[in-house]
């Protein structure tokens, strides 16, 4: 009986240290690319360094934006919490979303502001959909332009 308790305790501790997104999808923390865990750890460290209490959340979505067959990630602090510190709150233009794109030598990171962002498939491509600032019923498509994720002019009408 005590042997089972020790195994459960070890497993529970391992899960508790795994980001919520990985727990939800069943992906082991070791399977997450270092760029994603580094991003998460930097957010947590910044929160705690400035006196906040960190709360984990579903902070990432994945897709293959650049078509290289490796996962890319859309991440946001909006899904995380930092009680006692305002670094995670957005302004009137939205939240910061970071895009981690796989490259030959690791991952590159770029950012944009949006009130919401979702990874989706459109016309055989992985894109990010964001609502228009002035008309949230219009969705902008962010797609890979050969060097970065950029609004490509395509939009969806009312959702």
Coordinates of C-alpha atoms in Angstrom, one line a residue:
X1 CA 0.0 0.0 0.0
X2 CA 2.8 2.5 0.9
X3 CA 4.5 1.7 -2.4
X4 CA 1.3 2.9 -4.3
X5 CA 1.2 6.0 -2.2
X6 CA 4.8 6.8 -3.1
X7 CA 4.1 6.3 -6.8
X8 CA 1.0 8.5 -6.6
X9 CA 2.8 11.2 -4.7
X10 CA 5.6 11.2 -7.3
X11 CA 3.1 11.3 -10.2
X12 CA 1.0 14.0 -8.6
X13 CA 4.1 16.2 -8.0
X14 CA 5.2 15.7 -11.6
X15 CA 1.7 16.7 -12.9
X16 CA 1.6 19.7 -10.5
X17 CA 4.8 21.1 -12.1
X18 CA 3.5 20.6 -15.6
X19 CA 1.9 23.6 -17.3
X20 CA -1.9 23.3 -17.4
X21 CA -2.0 23.1 -21.2
X22 CA 0.3 20.1 -21.1
X23 CA -1.9 18.5 -18.4
X24 CA -5.0 19.1 -20.5
X25 CA -3.7 17.5 -23.6
X26 CA -1.7 14.7 -21.8
X27 CA 1.6 15.9 -23.3
X28 CA 4.4 15.2 -20.9
X29 CA 6.4 18.3 -19.9
X30 CA 9.5 16.6 -21.3
X31 CA 7.8 16.5 -24.7
X32 CA 7.3 20.3 -24.8
X33 CA 10.0 22.2 -26.8
X34 CA 12.4 24.1 -24.6
X35 CA 11.3 27.4 -26.2
X36 CA 7.7 26.8 -24.9
X37 CA 8.8 25.9 -21.4
X38 CA 11.4 28.7 -21.3
X39 CA 8.6 31.2 -22.3
X40 CA 6.4 29.8 -19.5
X41 CA 9.2 29.9 -16.9
X42 CA 10.1 33.5 -17.9
X43 CA 6.4 34.6 -17.4
X44 CA 6.3 32.9 -14.0
X45 CA 9.7 34.3 -12.9
X46 CA 8.7 37.8 -13.9
X47 CA 5.5 37.5 -11.9
X48 CA 7.2 36.2 -8.8
X49 CA 10.2 38.6 -9.1
X50 CA 7.8 41.5 -9.0
X51 CA 6.0 40.2 -5.9
X52 CA 3.0 38.5 -7.6
X53 CA 1.5 35.0 -7.0
X54 CA 1.6 33.0 -10.2
X55 CA -1.4 31.0 -11.4
X56 CA -1.0 28.7 -14.3
X57 CA -3.5 28.3 -17.2
X58 CA -4.0 27.1 -20.7
X59 CA -1.6 29.5 -22.3
X60 CA -0.6 27.8 -25.6
X61 CA -2.1 26.6 -28.8
X62 CA -0.1 24.8 -31.5
X63 CA -0.1 24.5 -35.2
X64 CA 2.5 24.4 -38.1
X65 CA 2.5 28.0 -39.3
X66 CA 5.6 27.8 -41.5
X67 CA 4.9 24.3 -43.0
X68 CA 8.1 22.7 -41.8
X69 CA 6.4 19.8 -40.1
X70 CA 7.4 20.9 -36.6
X71 CA 5.0 22.4 -34.1
X72 CA 4.8 26.2 -33.7
X73 CA 3.0 27.8 -30.8
X74 CA 0.7 30.7 -30.1
X75 CA 1.1 31.7 -26.4
X76 CA -0.4 34.4 -24.2
X77 CA 0.0 35.6 -20.7
X78 CA -3.8 36.5 -20.8
X79 CA -4.4 32.8 -19.8
X80 CA -2.0 33.1 -16.8
X81 CA -2.6 34.9 -13.6
X82 CA -0.3 37.0 -11.5
X83 CA -2.2 38.1 -8.4
X84 CA -0.6 41.3 -6.9
X85 CA 1.1 42.3 -10.2
X86 CA -0.4 43.9 -13.3
X87 CA 2.1 42.6 -15.8
X88 CA -0.4 40.2 -17.2
X89 CA -3.3 42.6 -17.8
X90 CA -4.0 43.9 -21.2
X91 CA -5.0 47.4 -22.3
X92 CA -7.8 48.6 -24.6
X93 CA -6.0 47.3 -27.7
X94 CA -5.9 43.7 -26.3
X95 CA -3.5 41.2 -24.9
X96 CA 0.0 40.4 -26.1
X97 CA 0.2 37.2 -28.1
X98 CA 3.6 35.7 -28.8
X99 CA 4.2 33.3 -31.7
X100 CA 7.0 30.8 -31.3
X101 CA 8.0 29.6 -34.8
X102 CA 10.3 26.6 -35.4
X103 CA 13.5 27.4 -37.3
X104 CA 16.5 25.3 -38.2
X105 CA 18.3 26.5 -35.1
X106 CA 15.4 26.5 -32.6
X107 CA 12.5 28.9 -32.3
X108 CA 12.0 32.6 -33.1
X109 CA 9.5 34.7 -31.3
X110 CA 7.4 37.6 -32.5
X111 CA 4.4 39.4 -30.9
X112 CA 1.1 41.1 -31.7
X113 CA -1.8 42.6 -29.8
X114 CA -5.3 41.2 -30.1
X115 CA -8.4 40.8 -27.9
X116 CA -8.6 37.1 -28.7
X117 CA -6.6 34.7 -31.0
X118 CA -7.3 31.1 -32.1
X119 CA -5.3 28.7 -34.2
X120 CA -7.3 27.4 -37.2
X121 CA -7.0 25.7 -40.6
X122 CA -8.0 27.8 -43.6
X123 CA -7.5 26.8 -47.2
X124 CA -5.0 24.1 -46.2
X125 CA -2.9 26.4 -44.1
X126 CA -2.5 26.9 -40.3
X127 CA -3.5 30.4 -39.5
X128 CA -4.3 32.6 -36.4
X129 CA -7.7 34.3 -36.4
X130 CA -8.0 37.5 -34.5
X131 CA -11.1 39.8 -34.2
X132 CA -10.9 43.2 -35.7
X133 CA -10.4 46.0 -33.1
X134 CA -13.2 48.1 -34.5
X135 CA -15.6 45.3 -35.5
X136 CA -15.2 42.1 -33.4
X137 CA -17.5 40.2 -35.8
X138 CA -14.7 40.4 -38.5
X139 CA -11.8 37.9 -38.1
X140 CA -8.4 38.6 -39.5
X141 CA -6.2 35.8 -40.8
X142 CA -2.5 35.8 -39.7
X143 CA -0.6 33.5 -42.0
X144 CA 3.0 32.7 -42.7
X145 CA 4.4 35.1 -45.4
X146 CA 7.7 33.2 -45.8
X147 CA 9.5 34.9 -42.9
X148 CA 6.9 35.8 -40.3
X149 CA 3.3 35.5 -39.3
X150 CA 1.4 38.5 -40.8
X151 CA -2.1 39.6 -41.4
X152 CA -2.6 38.6 -45.0
X153 CA -5.6 40.6 -45.9
X154 CA -8.0 37.7 -45.7
X155 CA -10.9 38.1 -43.3
X156 CA -14.0 36.2 -42.3
X157 CA -17.3 38.1 -42.3
X158 CA -19.6 38.0 -39.3
X159 CA -19.0 35.1 -37.0

